[in-house]
mmCIF file of C-alpha atoms in Angstrom:
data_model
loop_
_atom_site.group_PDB
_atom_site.id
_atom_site.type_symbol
_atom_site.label_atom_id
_atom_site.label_comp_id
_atom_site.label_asym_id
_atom_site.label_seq_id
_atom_site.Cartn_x
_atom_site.Cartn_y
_atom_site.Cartn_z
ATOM 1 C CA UNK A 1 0.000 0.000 0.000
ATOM 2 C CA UNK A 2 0.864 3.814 -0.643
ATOM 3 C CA UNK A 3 0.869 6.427 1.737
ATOM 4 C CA UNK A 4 1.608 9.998 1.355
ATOM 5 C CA UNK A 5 2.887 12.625 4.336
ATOM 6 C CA UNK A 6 2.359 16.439 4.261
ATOM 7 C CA UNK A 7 5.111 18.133 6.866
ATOM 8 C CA UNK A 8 3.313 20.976 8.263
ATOM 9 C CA UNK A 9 -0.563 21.703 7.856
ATOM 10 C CA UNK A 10 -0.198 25.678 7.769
ATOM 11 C CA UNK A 11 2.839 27.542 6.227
ATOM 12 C CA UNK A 12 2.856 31.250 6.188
ATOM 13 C CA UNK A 13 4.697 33.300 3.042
ATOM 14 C CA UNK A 14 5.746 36.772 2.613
ATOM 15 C CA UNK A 15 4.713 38.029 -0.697
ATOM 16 C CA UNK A 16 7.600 37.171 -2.446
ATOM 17 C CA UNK A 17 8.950 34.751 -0.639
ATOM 18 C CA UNK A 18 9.758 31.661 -1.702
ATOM 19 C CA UNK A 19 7.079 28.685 -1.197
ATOM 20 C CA UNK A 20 8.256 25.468 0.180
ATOM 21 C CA UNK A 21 5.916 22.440 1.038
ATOM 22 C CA UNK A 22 6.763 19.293 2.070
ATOM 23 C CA UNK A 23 5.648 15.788 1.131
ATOM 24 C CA UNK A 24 7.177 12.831 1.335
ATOM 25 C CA UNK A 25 5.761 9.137 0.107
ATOM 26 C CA UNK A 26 5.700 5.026 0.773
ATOM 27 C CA UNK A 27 5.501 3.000 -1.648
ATOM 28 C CA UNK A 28 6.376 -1.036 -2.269
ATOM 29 C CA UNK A 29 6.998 -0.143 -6.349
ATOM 30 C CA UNK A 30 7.301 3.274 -8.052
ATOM 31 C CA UNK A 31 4.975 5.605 -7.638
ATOM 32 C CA UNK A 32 3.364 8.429 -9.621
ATOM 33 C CA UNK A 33 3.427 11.633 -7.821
ATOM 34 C CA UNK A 34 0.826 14.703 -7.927
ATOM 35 C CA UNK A 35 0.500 18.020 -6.160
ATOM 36 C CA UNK A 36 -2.994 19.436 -6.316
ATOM 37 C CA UNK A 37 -4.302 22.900 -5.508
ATOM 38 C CA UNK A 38 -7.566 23.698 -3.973
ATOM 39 C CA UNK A 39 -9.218 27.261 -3.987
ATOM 40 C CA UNK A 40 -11.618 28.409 -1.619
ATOM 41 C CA UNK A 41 -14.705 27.095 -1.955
ATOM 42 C CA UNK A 42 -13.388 24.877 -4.804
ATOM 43 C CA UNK A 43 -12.460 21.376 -6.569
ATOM 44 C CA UNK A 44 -8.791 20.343 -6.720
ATOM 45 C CA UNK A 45 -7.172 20.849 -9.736
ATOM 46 C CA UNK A 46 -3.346 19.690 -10.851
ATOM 47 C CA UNK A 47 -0.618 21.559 -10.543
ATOM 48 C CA UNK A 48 2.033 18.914 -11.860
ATOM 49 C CA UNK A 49 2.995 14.869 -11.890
ATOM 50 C CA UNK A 50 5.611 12.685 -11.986
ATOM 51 C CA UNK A 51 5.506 10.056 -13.982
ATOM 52 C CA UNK A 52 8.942 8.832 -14.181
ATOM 53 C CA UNK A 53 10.076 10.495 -16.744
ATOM 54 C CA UNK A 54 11.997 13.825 -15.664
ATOM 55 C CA UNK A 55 12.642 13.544 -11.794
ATOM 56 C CA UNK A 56 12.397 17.781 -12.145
ATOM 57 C CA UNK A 57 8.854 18.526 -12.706
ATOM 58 C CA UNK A 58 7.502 22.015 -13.692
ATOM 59 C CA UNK A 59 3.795 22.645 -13.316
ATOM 60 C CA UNK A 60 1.469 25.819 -14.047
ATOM 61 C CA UNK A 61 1.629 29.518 -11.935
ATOM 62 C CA UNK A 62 5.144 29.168 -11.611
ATOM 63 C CA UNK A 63 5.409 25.937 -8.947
ATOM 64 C CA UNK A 64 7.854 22.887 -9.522
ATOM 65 C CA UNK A 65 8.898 19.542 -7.197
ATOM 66 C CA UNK A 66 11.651 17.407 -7.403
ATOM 67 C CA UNK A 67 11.772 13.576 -7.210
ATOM 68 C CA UNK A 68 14.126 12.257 -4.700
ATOM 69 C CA UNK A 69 13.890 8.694 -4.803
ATOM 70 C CA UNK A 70 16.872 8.203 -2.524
ATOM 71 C CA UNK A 71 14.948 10.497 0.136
ATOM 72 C CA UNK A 72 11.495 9.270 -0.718
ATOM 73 C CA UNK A 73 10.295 12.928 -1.561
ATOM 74 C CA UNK A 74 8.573 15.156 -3.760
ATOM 75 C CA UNK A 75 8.537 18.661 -2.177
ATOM 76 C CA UNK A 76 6.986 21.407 -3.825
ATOM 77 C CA UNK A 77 8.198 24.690 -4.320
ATOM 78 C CA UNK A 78 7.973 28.706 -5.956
ATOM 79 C CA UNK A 79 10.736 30.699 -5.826
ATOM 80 C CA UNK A 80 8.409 34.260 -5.191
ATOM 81 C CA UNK A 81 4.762 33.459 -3.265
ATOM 82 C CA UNK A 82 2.013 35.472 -4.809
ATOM 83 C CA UNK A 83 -0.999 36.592 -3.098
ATOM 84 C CA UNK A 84 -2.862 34.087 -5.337
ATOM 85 C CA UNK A 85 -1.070 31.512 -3.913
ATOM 86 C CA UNK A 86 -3.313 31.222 -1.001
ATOM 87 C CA UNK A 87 -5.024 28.228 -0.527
ATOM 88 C CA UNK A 88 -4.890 24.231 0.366
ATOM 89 C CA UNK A 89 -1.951 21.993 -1.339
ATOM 90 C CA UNK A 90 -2.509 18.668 -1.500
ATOM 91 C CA UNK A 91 0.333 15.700 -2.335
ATOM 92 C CA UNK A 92 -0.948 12.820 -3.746
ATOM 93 C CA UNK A 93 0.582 9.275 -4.733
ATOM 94 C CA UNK A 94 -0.828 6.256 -7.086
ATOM 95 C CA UNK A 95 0.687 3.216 -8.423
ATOM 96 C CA UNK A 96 -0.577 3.029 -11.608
ATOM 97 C CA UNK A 97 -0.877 1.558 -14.415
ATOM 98 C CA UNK A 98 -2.108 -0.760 -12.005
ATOM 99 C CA UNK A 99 -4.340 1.478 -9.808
ATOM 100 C CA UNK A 100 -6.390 4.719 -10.443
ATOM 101 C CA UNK A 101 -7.096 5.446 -7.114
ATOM 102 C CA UNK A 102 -5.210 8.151 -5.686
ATOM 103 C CA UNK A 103 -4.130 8.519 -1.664
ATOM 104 C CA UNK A 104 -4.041 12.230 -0.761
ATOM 105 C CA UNK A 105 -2.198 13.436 2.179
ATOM 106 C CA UNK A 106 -3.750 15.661 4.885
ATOM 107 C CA UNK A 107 -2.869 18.279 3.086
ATOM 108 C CA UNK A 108 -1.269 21.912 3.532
ATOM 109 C CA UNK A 109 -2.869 25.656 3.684
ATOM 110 C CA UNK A 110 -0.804 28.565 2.322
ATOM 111 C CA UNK A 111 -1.499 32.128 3.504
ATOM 112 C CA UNK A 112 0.300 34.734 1.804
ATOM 113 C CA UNK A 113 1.457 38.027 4.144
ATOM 114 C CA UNK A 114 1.355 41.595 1.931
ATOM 115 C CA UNK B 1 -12.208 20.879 -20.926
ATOM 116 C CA UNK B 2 -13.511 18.073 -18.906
ATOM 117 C CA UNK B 3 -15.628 18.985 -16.974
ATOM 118 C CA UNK B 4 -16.833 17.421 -13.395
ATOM 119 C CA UNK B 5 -20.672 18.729 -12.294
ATOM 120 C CA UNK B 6 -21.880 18.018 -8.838
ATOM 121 C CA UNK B 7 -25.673 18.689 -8.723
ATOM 122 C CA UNK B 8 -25.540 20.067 -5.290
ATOM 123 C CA UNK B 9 -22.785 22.413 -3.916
ATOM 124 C CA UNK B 10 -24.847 22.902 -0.602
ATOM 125 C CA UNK B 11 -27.060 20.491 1.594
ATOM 126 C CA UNK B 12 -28.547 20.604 4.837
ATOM 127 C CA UNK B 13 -29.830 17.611 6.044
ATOM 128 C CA UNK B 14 -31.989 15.802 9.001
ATOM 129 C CA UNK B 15 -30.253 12.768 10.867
ATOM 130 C CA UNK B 16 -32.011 10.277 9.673
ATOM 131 C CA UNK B 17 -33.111 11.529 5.640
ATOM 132 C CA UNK B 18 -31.568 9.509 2.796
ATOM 133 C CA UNK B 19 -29.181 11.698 0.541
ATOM 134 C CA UNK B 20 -28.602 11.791 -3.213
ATOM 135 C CA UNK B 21 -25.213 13.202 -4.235
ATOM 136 C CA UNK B 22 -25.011 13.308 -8.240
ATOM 137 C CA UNK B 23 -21.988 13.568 -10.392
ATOM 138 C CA UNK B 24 -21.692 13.503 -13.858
ATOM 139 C CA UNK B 25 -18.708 13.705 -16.471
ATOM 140 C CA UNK B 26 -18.644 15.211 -19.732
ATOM 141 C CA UNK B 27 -15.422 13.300 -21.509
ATOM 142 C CA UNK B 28 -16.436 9.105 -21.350
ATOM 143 C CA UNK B 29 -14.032 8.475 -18.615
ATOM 144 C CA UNK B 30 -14.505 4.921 -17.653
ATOM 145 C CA UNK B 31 -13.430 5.611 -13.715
ATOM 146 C CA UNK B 32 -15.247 7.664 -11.371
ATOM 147 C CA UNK B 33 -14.221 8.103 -7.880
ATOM 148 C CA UNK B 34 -16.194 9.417 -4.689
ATOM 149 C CA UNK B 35 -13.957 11.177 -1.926
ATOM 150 C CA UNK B 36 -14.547 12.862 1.397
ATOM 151 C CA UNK B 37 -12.850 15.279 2.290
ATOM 152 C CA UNK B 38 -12.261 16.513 6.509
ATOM 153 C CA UNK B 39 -9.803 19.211 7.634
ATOM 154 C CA UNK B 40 -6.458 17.378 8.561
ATOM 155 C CA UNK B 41 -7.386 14.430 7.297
ATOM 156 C CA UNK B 42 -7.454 15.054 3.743
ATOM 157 C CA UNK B 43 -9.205 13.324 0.932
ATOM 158 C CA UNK B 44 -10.305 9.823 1.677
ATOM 159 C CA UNK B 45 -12.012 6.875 -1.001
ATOM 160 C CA UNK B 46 -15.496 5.836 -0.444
ATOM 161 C CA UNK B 47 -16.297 4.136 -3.405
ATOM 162 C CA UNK B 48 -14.891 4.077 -6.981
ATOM 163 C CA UNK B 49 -16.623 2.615 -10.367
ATOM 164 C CA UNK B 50 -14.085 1.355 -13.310
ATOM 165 C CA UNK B 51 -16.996 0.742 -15.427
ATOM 166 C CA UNK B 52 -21.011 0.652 -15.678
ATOM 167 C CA UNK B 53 -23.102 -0.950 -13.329
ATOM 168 C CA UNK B 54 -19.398 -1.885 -11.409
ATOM 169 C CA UNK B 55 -18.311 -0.449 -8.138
ATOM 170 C CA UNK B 56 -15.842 -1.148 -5.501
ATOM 171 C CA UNK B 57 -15.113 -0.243 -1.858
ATOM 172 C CA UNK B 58 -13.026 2.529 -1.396
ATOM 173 C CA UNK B 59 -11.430 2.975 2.316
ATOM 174 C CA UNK B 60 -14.744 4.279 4.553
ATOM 175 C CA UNK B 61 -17.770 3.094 2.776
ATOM 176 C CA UNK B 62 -19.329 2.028 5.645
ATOM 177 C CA UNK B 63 -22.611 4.136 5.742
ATOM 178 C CA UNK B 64 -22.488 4.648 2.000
ATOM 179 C CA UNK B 65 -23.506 3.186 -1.351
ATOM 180 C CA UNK B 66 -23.322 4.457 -5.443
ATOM 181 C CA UNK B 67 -24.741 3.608 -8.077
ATOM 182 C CA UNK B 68 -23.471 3.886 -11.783
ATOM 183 C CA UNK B 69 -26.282 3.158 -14.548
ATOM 184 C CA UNK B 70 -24.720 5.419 -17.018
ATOM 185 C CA UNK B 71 -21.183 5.848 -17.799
ATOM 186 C CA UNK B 72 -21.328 9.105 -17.440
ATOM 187 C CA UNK B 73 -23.243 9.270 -13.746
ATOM 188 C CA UNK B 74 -21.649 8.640 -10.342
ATOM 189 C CA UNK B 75 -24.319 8.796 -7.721
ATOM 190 C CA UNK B 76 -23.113 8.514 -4.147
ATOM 191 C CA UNK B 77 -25.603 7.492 -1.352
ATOM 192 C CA UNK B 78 -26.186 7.805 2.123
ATOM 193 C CA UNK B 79 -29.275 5.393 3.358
ATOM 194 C CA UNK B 80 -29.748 6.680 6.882
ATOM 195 C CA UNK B 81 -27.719 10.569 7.231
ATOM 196 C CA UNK B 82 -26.034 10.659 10.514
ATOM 197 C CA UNK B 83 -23.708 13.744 11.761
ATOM 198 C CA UNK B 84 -20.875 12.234 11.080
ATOM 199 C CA UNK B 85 -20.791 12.520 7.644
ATOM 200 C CA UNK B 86 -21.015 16.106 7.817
ATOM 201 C CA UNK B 87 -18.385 16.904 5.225
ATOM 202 C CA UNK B 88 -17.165 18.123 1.775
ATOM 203 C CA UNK B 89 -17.506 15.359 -0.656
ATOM 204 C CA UNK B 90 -15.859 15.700 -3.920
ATOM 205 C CA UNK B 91 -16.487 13.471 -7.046
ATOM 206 C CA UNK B 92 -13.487 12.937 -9.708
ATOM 207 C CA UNK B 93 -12.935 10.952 -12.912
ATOM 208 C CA UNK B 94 -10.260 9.449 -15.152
ATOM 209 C CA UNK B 95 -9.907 7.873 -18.494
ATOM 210 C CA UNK B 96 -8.365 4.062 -18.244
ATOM 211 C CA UNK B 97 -5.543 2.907 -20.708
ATOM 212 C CA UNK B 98 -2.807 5.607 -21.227
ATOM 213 C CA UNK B 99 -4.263 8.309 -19.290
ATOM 214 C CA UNK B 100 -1.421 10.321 -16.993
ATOM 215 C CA UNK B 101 -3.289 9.009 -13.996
ATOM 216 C CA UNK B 102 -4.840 12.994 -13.455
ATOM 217 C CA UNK B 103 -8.297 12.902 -11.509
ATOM 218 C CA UNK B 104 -10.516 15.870 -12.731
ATOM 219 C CA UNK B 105 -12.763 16.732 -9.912
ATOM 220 C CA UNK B 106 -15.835 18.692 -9.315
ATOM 221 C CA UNK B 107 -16.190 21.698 -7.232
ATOM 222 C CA UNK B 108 -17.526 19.743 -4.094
ATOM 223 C CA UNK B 109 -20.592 18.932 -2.295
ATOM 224 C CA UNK B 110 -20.703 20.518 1.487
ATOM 225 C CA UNK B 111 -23.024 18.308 3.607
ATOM 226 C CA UNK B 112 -24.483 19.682 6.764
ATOM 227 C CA UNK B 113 -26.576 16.726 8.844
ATOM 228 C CA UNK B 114 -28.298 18.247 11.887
#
């Protein structure tokens, strides 16, 4: 079984800043990573996967992660927070092709300080 | 765009009252998914459907049931509402066979049982 953990269930930014969320992953055979976003009041959409192709992974609004299979990681991170940025991050791990289902960590809220 | 449409973004319900959540998917994915989602605990599987008429238990389905009829309907059902399924419920779907594994979710179903 897969399991995904989220270090940290509030992380405060300046404007500007850079953004730096944690996750980190089990899993018996390789795993396909996700980070989601969730706005207020919202659905989750994607922000990136890994697939294993690329262990550097760029996504939209500026955010990337980085596969470290040695640490058993996929942090995410922007180099300069944006107000926009607020809301709930969400790391999520699946070993397909063999399985659809996804297993979402608890998840991480981003406030953004003017 | 695929899009993910939850019939209800609001409920408020008696302890007790049987509830209809409806989901349906505009792009033939074969895979539909039913999640619940509680603050700190993230997004948890209640039931999933990899095809018509086919369903399987997710990891809390106690107090649940779906139905899928059409491919392009995901109903999730709750027999006998009790408090503690007060919650934000979120339906997703995927495509099978060569997909990149992406759930596209609706925007969410908040449940309030009094």
């Amino acid at each position: 079984a897969q399991s995904v953990t989220q270090l940290g269930s509030h992380v405060s930014v300046s404007e500007g800043a850079l953004v730096l969320l944690r996750c980190n992953y089990s899993s018996s055979v390789p795993p396909y990573l996700f980070w989601y976003v969730q706005y207020p009041n919202q659905g989750l959409q994607l922000l990136l996967k890994y697939t294993s192709a690329a262990t550097l992974v760029k996504g939209i609004n500026g955010f990337e992660a980085e596969f470290k299979k040695s640490e058993t990681s996929f942090h995410l991170t922007k180099p300069s927070a944006h107000m926009s940025d607020a809301a709930e991050y969400f790391c999520a791990v699946s070993v397909r092709p063999n399985d659809y289902k996804l297993s979402f960590g608890a998840g991480t809220t981003v406030t953004v300080r003017a | 765009d695929v899009k993910v449409t939850q019939s209800s973004r609001y409920l408020v319900k008696r302890t007790g009252e049987k509830v209809f959540l409806e989901c349906v998917q505009d792009m033939d994915h074969e895979n539909m998914f039913w999640y619940r989602q509680d603050p700190g605990l993230g997004l948890r599987l209640i039931y999933f459907s990899y095809d018509v008429k086919m369903k399987e238990k997710g990891d809390i389905p106690e107090g649940y049931s779906v139905s899928r009829e059409k491919k392009e309907r995901f109903s999730l059902i709750l027999e006998s509402a009790s408090t503690n399924q007060t919650s934000m419920y979120l339906c997703a779907s995927t495509p099978s066979g060569g997909g990149s594994g992406e759930l596209f979710f609706g925007e969410g179903s908040r449940l309030t049982v009094l």
